[in-house]
Short mmCIF file of C-alpha atoms in Angstrom, two decimals:
data_model
loop_
_atom_site.label_atom_id
_atom_site.label_comp_id
_atom_site.label_asym_id
_atom_site.label_seq_id
_atom_site.Cartn_x
_atom_site.Cartn_y
_atom_site.Cartn_z
CA UNK A 1 27.21 -91.11 26.75
CA UNK A 2 27.82 -94.78 25.99
CA UNK A 3 28.79 -98.19 27.28
CA UNK A 4 29.93 -100.66 24.62
CA UNK A 5 31.24 -103.39 26.92
CA UNK A 6 29.92 -106.94 26.62
CA UNK A 7 29.89 -107.85 30.28
CA UNK A 8 26.69 -106.07 31.30
CA UNK A 9 28.60 -104.47 34.21
CA UNK A 10 28.91 -100.69 34.44
CA UNK A 11 32.16 -98.94 35.29
CA UNK A 12 32.06 -96.96 38.49
CA UNK A 13 34.15 -94.09 37.06
CA UNK A 14 31.60 -92.18 34.98
CA UNK A 15 34.23 -89.83 33.56
CA UNK A 16 36.17 -92.78 32.13
CA UNK A 17 33.03 -94.29 30.63
CA UNK A 18 31.98 -90.99 29.14
CA UNK A 19 35.35 -90.16 27.58
CA UNK A 20 35.89 -93.64 26.24
CA UNK A 21 32.57 -93.74 24.43
CA UNK A 22 32.95 -90.26 23.00
CA UNK A 23 36.14 -91.52 21.37
CA UNK A 24 34.48 -94.80 20.33
CA UNK A 25 31.49 -93.21 18.55
CA UNK A 26 32.90 -93.74 14.99
CA UNK A 27 33.79 -97.34 15.77
CA UNK A 28 30.31 -97.97 17.13
CA UNK A 29 28.72 -96.80 13.89
CA UNK A 30 31.01 -99.11 11.88
CA UNK A 31 30.12 -101.97 14.19
CA UNK A 32 26.39 -101.40 13.70
CA UNK A 33 26.83 -101.33 9.91
CA UNK A 34 28.91 -104.52 9.83
CA UNK A 35 26.45 -106.26 12.16
CA UNK A 36 23.57 -105.40 9.84
CA UNK A 37 25.48 -106.67 6.79
CA UNK A 38 26.46 -109.87 8.57
CA UNK A 39 22.84 -110.53 9.46
CA UNK A 40 21.91 -110.33 5.79
CA UNK A 41 24.83 -112.45 4.57
CA UNK A 42 24.85 -115.25 7.12
CA UNK A 43 22.94 -118.50 6.72
CA UNK A 44 21.43 -120.65 9.46
CA UNK A 45 23.30 -123.71 10.63
CA UNK A 46 21.73 -127.07 9.74
CA UNK A 47 20.84 -129.44 12.54
CA UNK A 48 19.27 -132.90 12.28
CA UNK A 49 16.45 -133.55 14.75
CA UNK A 50 15.64 -137.18 13.99
CA UNK A 51 15.18 -139.48 16.98
CA UNK A 52 15.55 -143.20 17.45
CA UNK A 53 12.17 -144.92 17.52
CA UNK A 54 11.24 -147.01 20.58
CA UNK A 55 11.47 -150.79 20.49
CA UNK A 56 8.12 -152.48 19.80
CA UNK A 57 6.77 -155.68 21.30
CA UNK A 58 4.11 -157.72 19.56
CA UNK A 59 2.79 -156.65 16.15
CA UNK A 60 5.19 -154.28 14.42
CA UNK A 61 3.81 -150.93 13.25
CA UNK A 62 6.96 -149.28 11.85
CA UNK A 63 10.21 -150.26 10.20
CA UNK A 64 13.20 -148.34 8.81
CA UNK A 65 14.83 -149.74 5.70
CA UNK A 66 18.56 -150.49 5.70
CA UNK A 67 20.91 -149.03 3.10
CA UNK A 68 20.18 -150.68 -0.27
CA UNK A 69 17.11 -152.56 0.98
CA UNK A 70 14.05 -152.53 -1.30
CA UNK A 71 10.52 -151.95 -0.11
CA UNK A 72 9.43 -155.45 -1.19
CA UNK A 73 12.20 -157.20 0.75
CA UNK A 74 11.59 -154.86 3.72
CA UNK A 75 7.84 -155.62 3.64
CA UNK A 76 8.59 -159.37 3.69
CA UNK A 77 10.81 -158.88 6.72
CA UNK A 78 8.33 -156.51 8.39
CA UNK A 79 5.26 -158.74 7.82
CA UNK A 80 5.36 -161.49 5.16
CA UNK A 81 1.55 -161.51 4.91
CA UNK A 82 1.69 -158.05 3.26
CA UNK A 83 3.49 -159.39 0.15
CA UNK A 84 1.88 -161.61 -2.47
CA UNK A 85 3.44 -165.04 -3.08
CA UNK A 86 2.43 -164.94 -6.75
CA UNK A 87 5.20 -165.95 -9.16
CA UNK A 88 6.45 -163.87 -12.06
CA UNK A 89 4.31 -164.95 -15.04
CA UNK A 90 6.40 -164.92 -18.23
CA UNK A 91 3.63 -166.31 -20.43
CA UNK A 92 1.53 -164.37 -22.89
CA UNK A 93 -1.36 -164.54 -20.44
CA UNK A 94 0.08 -162.01 -17.97
CA UNK A 95 -2.46 -159.32 -17.02
CA UNK A 96 -0.62 -157.02 -14.65
CA UNK A 97 2.90 -155.66 -14.99
CA UNK A 98 5.00 -154.02 -12.28
CA UNK A 99 8.17 -152.38 -13.60
CA UNK A 100 11.43 -151.84 -11.76
CA UNK A 101 11.03 -148.85 -9.43
CA UNK A 102 7.32 -149.57 -9.02
CA UNK A 103 5.19 -151.53 -6.60
CA UNK A 104 1.86 -153.20 -7.21
CA UNK A 105 -1.16 -152.80 -4.93
CA UNK A 106 -3.98 -155.30 -4.55
CA UNK A 107 -6.64 -156.52 -2.13
CA UNK A 108 -6.98 -160.18 -1.16
CA UNK A 109 -10.37 -160.57 0.43
CA UNK A 110 -10.09 -156.97 1.63
CA UNK A 111 -6.58 -157.40 3.04
CA UNK A 112 -3.58 -155.33 1.98
CA UNK A 113 -1.21 -156.94 -0.54
CA UNK A 114 1.86 -155.63 -2.35
CA UNK A 115 3.47 -157.01 -5.52
CA UNK A 116 7.11 -156.60 -6.50
CA UNK A 117 8.41 -156.04 -10.07
CA UNK A 118 7.19 -158.70 -12.53
CA UNK A 119 4.30 -159.90 -14.67
CA UNK A 120 1.21 -161.39 -13.06
CA UNK A 121 -1.81 -163.24 -14.37
CA UNK A 122 -5.43 -162.87 -13.33
CA UNK A 123 -5.72 -162.69 -9.54
CA UNK A 124 -8.73 -164.90 -9.07
CA UNK A 125 -11.84 -164.84 -6.91
CA UNK A 126 -11.85 -162.45 -3.94
CA UNK A 127 -8.78 -160.61 -5.22
CA UNK A 128 -8.71 -157.13 -6.73
CA UNK A 129 -5.87 -155.36 -8.49
CA UNK A 130 -5.73 -151.73 -7.29
CA UNK A 131 -2.88 -150.50 -9.49
CA UNK A 132 0.83 -149.75 -9.60
CA UNK A 133 2.72 -146.75 -8.23
CA UNK A 134 6.21 -145.43 -8.76
CA UNK A 135 8.52 -145.51 -5.76
CA UNK A 136 10.58 -142.65 -7.21
CA UNK A 137 8.03 -139.96 -8.02
CA UNK A 138 10.26 -136.94 -7.59
CA UNK A 139 13.33 -135.54 -5.90
CA UNK A 140 11.19 -134.72 -2.89
CA UNK A 141 9.19 -136.82 -0.46
CA UNK A 142 7.54 -139.98 -1.75
CA UNK A 143 4.49 -141.09 0.21
CA UNK A 144 2.61 -144.18 -0.92
CA UNK A 145 -0.50 -145.18 0.98
CA UNK A 146 -2.28 -148.51 0.57
CA UNK A 147 -5.02 -149.28 3.05
CA UNK A 148 -3.43 -149.18 6.51
CA UNK A 149 0.19 -149.17 5.27
CA UNK A 150 2.28 -146.14 4.33
CA UNK A 151 5.59 -146.36 2.46
CA UNK A 152 7.61 -143.23 3.11
CA UNK A 153 10.84 -141.93 1.54
CA UNK A 154 12.46 -138.77 2.96
CA UNK A 155 15.29 -136.91 1.26
CA UNK A 156 18.43 -135.66 3.01
CA UNK A 157 16.96 -132.36 4.21
CA UNK A 158 13.52 -133.57 5.18
CA UNK A 159 11.88 -134.42 8.46
CA UNK A 160 8.47 -135.84 9.29
CA UNK A 161 6.54 -136.56 12.46
CA UNK A 162 4.94 -139.91 13.27
CA UNK A 163 2.49 -140.77 16.02
CA UNK A 164 3.47 -143.95 17.85
CA UNK A 165 1.14 -144.71 20.72
CA UNK A 166 0.69 -141.50 22.70
CA UNK A 167 3.99 -139.93 21.62
CA UNK A 168 5.09 -138.12 18.47
CA UNK A 169 8.59 -138.59 17.08
CA UNK A 170 10.54 -136.66 14.42
CA UNK A 171 12.10 -138.85 11.70
CA UNK A 172 14.99 -137.82 9.47
CA UNK A 173 16.00 -138.87 5.95
CA UNK A 174 15.50 -142.52 5.00
CA UNK A 175 12.81 -144.96 3.96
CA UNK A 176 10.13 -146.21 6.33
CA UNK A 177 7.16 -148.54 6.54
CA UNK A 178 4.33 -147.35 8.75
CA UNK A 179 1.24 -149.36 9.64
CA UNK A 180 -1.83 -148.28 11.56
CA UNK A 181 -2.08 -147.32 14.43
CA UNK A 182 1.31 -145.66 13.77
CA UNK A 183 0.51 -142.70 11.51
CA UNK A 184 2.19 -139.88 9.65
CA UNK A 185 1.28 -136.48 11.16
CA UNK A 186 0.89 -133.68 8.63
CA UNK A 187 3.33 -133.28 5.76
CA UNK A 188 7.11 -133.72 5.80
CA UNK A 189 9.13 -130.54 6.32
CA UNK A 190 12.14 -129.28 4.40
CA UNK A 191 14.35 -128.33 7.35
CA UNK A 192 16.39 -125.88 5.27
CA UNK A 193 13.33 -124.04 3.96
CA UNK A 194 10.79 -123.69 6.73
CA UNK A 195 7.49 -122.44 5.41
CA UNK A 196 6.31 -119.74 7.83
CA UNK A 197 8.21 -116.46 7.87
CA UNK A 198 8.09 -114.24 10.96
CA UNK A 199 8.88 -110.54 10.72
CA UNK A 200 9.38 -107.58 13.02
CA UNK A 201 9.38 -103.84 12.47
CA UNK A 202 12.37 -101.67 13.33
CA UNK A 203 12.46 -97.89 13.35
CA UNK A 204 14.93 -96.29 10.94
CA UNK A 205 16.18 -92.71 11.24
CA UNK A 206 17.64 -90.19 8.83
CA UNK A 207 17.68 -86.52 7.93
CA UNK A 208 16.16 -84.42 5.18
CA UNK A 209 16.56 -80.85 4.01
CA UNK A 210 13.35 -78.79 4.18
CA UNK A 211 12.58 -75.18 3.27
CA UNK A 212 10.33 -73.14 5.50
CA UNK A 213 7.90 -70.42 4.33
CA UNK A 214 10.68 -67.83 4.42
CA UNK A 215 12.92 -69.92 2.18
CA UNK A 216 15.31 -70.93 4.93
CA UNK A 217 16.66 -74.47 4.56
CA UNK A 218 16.88 -76.52 7.73
CA UNK A 219 17.72 -80.14 8.51
CA UNK A 220 15.01 -82.29 10.04
CA UNK A 221 15.14 -85.78 11.51
CA UNK A 222 12.89 -88.35 9.86
CA UNK A 223 11.77 -91.76 11.04
CA UNK A 224 10.54 -94.70 9.03
CA UNK A 225 9.54 -98.31 9.59
CA UNK A 226 11.46 -101.22 8.07
CA UNK A 227 10.20 -104.79 8.15
CA UNK A 228 12.88 -107.47 8.62
CA UNK A 229 12.74 -111.25 8.99
CA UNK A 230 13.09 -112.44 12.58
CA UNK A 231 12.85 -116.18 11.98
CA UNK A 232 11.08 -119.14 10.43
CA UNK A 233 8.89 -121.95 11.73
CA UNK A 234 7.16 -125.04 10.39
CA UNK A 235 4.86 -127.45 12.20
CA UNK A 236 3.93 -131.08 11.79
CA UNK A 237 1.71 -132.69 14.36
CA UNK A 238 2.62 -131.31 17.79
CA UNK A 239 6.24 -130.52 16.82
CA UNK A 240 7.32 -127.07 15.63
CA UNK A 241 10.71 -126.46 14.05
CA UNK A 242 12.13 -123.03 14.92
CA UNK A 243 14.99 -121.20 13.16
CA UNK A 244 15.82 -117.66 14.28
CA UNK A 245 17.54 -115.22 11.95
CA UNK A 246 20.99 -113.93 13.03
CA UNK A 247 20.56 -111.29 15.73
CA UNK A 248 17.31 -112.82 16.98
CA UNK A 249 16.53 -115.45 19.60
CA UNK A 250 13.57 -117.79 19.87
CA UNK A 251 11.39 -117.99 22.96
CA UNK A 252 9.72 -121.30 23.78
CA UNK A 253 7.26 -121.49 26.64
CA UNK A 254 7.54 -124.56 28.85
CA UNK A 255 5.38 -125.87 31.65
CA UNK A 256 7.58 -124.18 34.27
CA UNK A 257 8.93 -121.15 32.40
CA UNK A 258 10.70 -120.23 29.18
CA UNK A 259 13.82 -121.19 27.26
CA UNK A 260 15.58 -119.03 24.68
CA UNK A 261 18.45 -119.41 22.26
CA UNK A 262 19.80 -118.55 18.84
CA UNK A 263 20.31 -122.09 17.52
CA UNK A 264 18.00 -124.09 15.27
CA UNK A 265 15.63 -126.00 17.58
CA UNK A 266 12.14 -127.40 17.93
CA UNK A 267 9.27 -127.27 20.41
CA UNK A 268 7.33 -130.40 21.31
CA UNK A 269 4.99 -131.86 23.90
CA UNK A 270 4.10 -129.27 26.53
CA UNK A 271 6.35 -126.68 24.88
CA UNK A 272 4.84 -123.86 22.80
CA UNK A 273 6.64 -121.54 20.41
CA UNK A 274 6.22 -118.04 21.91
CA UNK A 275 7.98 -115.85 19.33
CA UNK A 276 11.30 -114.24 18.37
CA UNK A 277 13.11 -111.49 20.28
CA UNK A 278 15.27 -108.84 18.62
CA UNK A 279 18.80 -108.80 20.12
CA UNK A 280 20.26 -106.50 17.45
CA UNK A 281 21.79 -103.24 18.61
CA UNK A 282 19.37 -100.42 17.82
CA UNK A 283 19.43 -96.61 18.03
CA UNK A 284 16.49 -94.22 18.13
CA UNK A 285 15.90 -90.58 18.98
CA UNK A 286 13.33 -89.57 21.55
CA UNK A 287 10.55 -87.10 21.02
CA UNK A 288 11.39 -83.46 21.75
CA UNK A 289 11.49 -82.96 25.50
CA UNK A 290 10.47 -79.58 27.01
CA UNK A 291 11.57 -78.89 30.55
CA UNK A 292 11.58 -75.88 32.90
CA UNK A 293 14.42 -74.78 35.12
CA UNK A 294 14.04 -73.87 38.78
CA UNK A 295 13.11 -70.30 37.82
CA UNK A 296 10.69 -71.43 35.08
CA UNK A 297 12.93 -70.95 32.03
CA UNK A 298 12.24 -73.38 29.18
CA UNK A 299 14.83 -75.93 27.94
CA UNK A 300 14.33 -78.24 24.94
CA UNK A 301 16.29 -81.29 23.79
CA UNK A 302 16.16 -84.70 22.13
CA UNK A 303 18.19 -87.73 23.24
CA UNK A 304 19.50 -90.51 21.01
CA UNK A 305 19.45 -93.87 22.79
CA UNK A 306 21.40 -96.96 21.72
CA UNK A 307 20.53 -100.30 23.32
CA UNK A 308 20.10 -104.03 22.87
CA UNK A 309 18.39 -106.82 24.75
CA UNK A 310 20.62 -108.77 27.13
CA UNK A 311 18.23 -111.15 28.92
CA UNK A 312 15.23 -112.35 26.94
CA UNK A 313 13.51 -114.20 29.76
CA UNK A 314 13.79 -111.21 32.10
CA UNK A 315 12.38 -108.95 29.41
CA UNK A 316 9.38 -111.25 28.82
CA UNK A 317 8.57 -111.74 32.48
CA UNK A 318 9.25 -108.24 33.85
CA UNK A 319 8.65 -105.78 31.01
CA UNK A 320 5.14 -106.62 29.88
CA UNK A 321 4.11 -102.96 30.12
CA UNK A 322 6.49 -101.99 27.29
CA UNK A 323 6.39 -102.95 23.62
CA UNK A 324 10.19 -102.66 23.29
CA UNK A 325 13.16 -101.34 25.35
CA UNK A 326 12.96 -97.91 23.72
CA UNK A 327 9.58 -97.24 25.35
CA UNK A 328 11.09 -97.94 28.75
CA UNK A 329 14.25 -95.91 28.07
CA UNK A 330 12.39 -92.91 26.66
CA UNK A 331 10.08 -92.79 29.67
CA UNK A 332 12.96 -93.03 32.15
CA UNK A 333 15.10 -90.56 30.18
CA UNK A 334 12.40 -87.91 30.25
CA UNK A 335 11.91 -88.30 33.99
CA UNK A 336 15.63 -88.16 34.80
CA UNK A 337 16.35 -85.09 32.65
CA UNK A 338 13.25 -83.31 33.98
CA UNK A 339 14.48 -83.78 37.55
CA UNK A 340 18.01 -82.69 36.63
CA UNK A 341 17.01 -79.50 34.78
CA UNK A 342 14.26 -78.71 37.26
CA UNK A 343 16.86 -78.51 40.01
CA UNK A 344 18.89 -75.81 38.15
CA UNK A 345 18.40 -72.09 37.83
CA UNK A 346 18.43 -70.49 34.37
CA UNK A 347 22.11 -69.52 34.44
CA UNK A 348 23.21 -73.03 35.43
CA UNK A 349 20.92 -74.55 32.78
CA UNK A 350 22.42 -72.31 30.09
CA UNK A 351 25.92 -73.37 31.11
CA UNK A 352 24.85 -77.05 30.96
CA UNK A 353 23.40 -76.53 27.49
CA UNK A 354 26.57 -74.80 26.28
CA UNK A 355 28.49 -77.86 27.51
CA UNK A 356 26.16 -80.13 25.51
CA UNK A 357 24.73 -81.46 28.76
CA UNK A 358 27.86 -83.64 29.06
CA UNK A 359 27.99 -83.61 32.83
CA UNK A 360 24.28 -84.33 33.01
CA UNK A 361 24.70 -87.27 30.61
CA UNK A 362 27.33 -88.81 32.86
CA UNK A 363 25.18 -88.44 35.96
CA UNK A 364 22.10 -89.90 34.26
CA UNK A 365 23.77 -92.72 32.32
CA UNK A 366 24.31 -95.13 35.21
CA UNK A 367 20.81 -94.68 36.64
CA UNK A 368 19.26 -95.20 33.20
CA UNK A 369 21.50 -98.21 32.57
CA UNK A 370 20.45 -99.86 35.80
CA UNK A 371 16.78 -99.32 34.97
CA UNK A 372 17.30 -100.99 31.60
CA UNK A 373 19.32 -103.86 33.09
CA UNK A 374 16.62 -104.63 35.65
CA UNK A 375 14.24 -105.46 32.78
CA UNK A 376 16.68 -107.40 30.59
CA UNK A 377 17.96 -104.60 28.32
CA UNK A 378 21.41 -103.04 28.04
CA UNK A 379 21.87 -99.33 27.41
CA UNK A 380 24.93 -98.70 25.25
CA UNK A 381 24.89 -94.93 24.83
CA UNK A 382 22.95 -91.71 25.25
CA UNK A 383 23.64 -88.59 23.18
CA UNK A 384 21.85 -85.30 23.97
CA UNK A 385 21.05 -82.88 21.16
CA UNK A 386 20.36 -79.48 22.79
CA UNK A 387 20.05 -77.66 19.45
CA UNK A 388 16.39 -78.49 18.81
#
């Protein structure tokens, strides 16, 4: 018995639903296979999260360089006192050399000073040469710290978090000057390669041929556990980037509830990353059920259930007693079939078994579907195997 519609509504005519899904069984299997392949092939979309920084009044603590602007010229514009006024010394008495692509660092009576490319003589009393550093260290982030000033270069796919006052802001690619009390929080993040991988376990099913002690070969169902990636996260400061894998949705807890989605996003402030939910269509077979008819005759069966999540927030808030929808569906399935078979005598039960419990499936499907829907899951099909 199955329902493969996308609306979440259930058709009133159970015979129509039943017949349609019997005919659609091969297509459903192809759909599951293609969905699994698509999940492996697809790549996450890239989204930039950088924000505009607030306007400052008084002493400046941050500055973003314009296209083509050098750090030395930007430092002069940001705060002229940070850059030495020493002239380029072309004589043979030059002591310190700063090459193109480098910046010199010094202390003038304990205060921060930078030197642009050139040759410089002895600094004099109260001045100390700290050294030179390259402004192009690698293809990745360049962070240069001198006293209370940080020079920061972010590549196209990087993001960092800075603390300005009481608020943290994500910054995208570009070059920046930061001065205390504005600070860099943690390390920059490559937004296309988040560092923390999250996984989930799914149950896989198959069959195997086994030989009993009399040499008879029978087919048995087997179950295994497969670990798959559910998403990726990376944190800097109080901001967490979140990227779910295809078929999964993030859950972020807010002060007044939750928000979910499948897009690339981030959590900040009062928000907390809660986890990833599996919205892939899944199938699993129940344990062997043993029931008794009205006149105490035994009936045995297994039921294959196919489902997916449909409402992540409802599942989180109303289904805390269950680890996944299958636990709920198996429990309800057992109760519904026990009541149905327990109301039959042996002859009626035998007839139902000979019919593959088709009529019973149709009667149970809607009730089971409604139970699943009330907790945020969608039942897609049930298939009874009376041959166990």
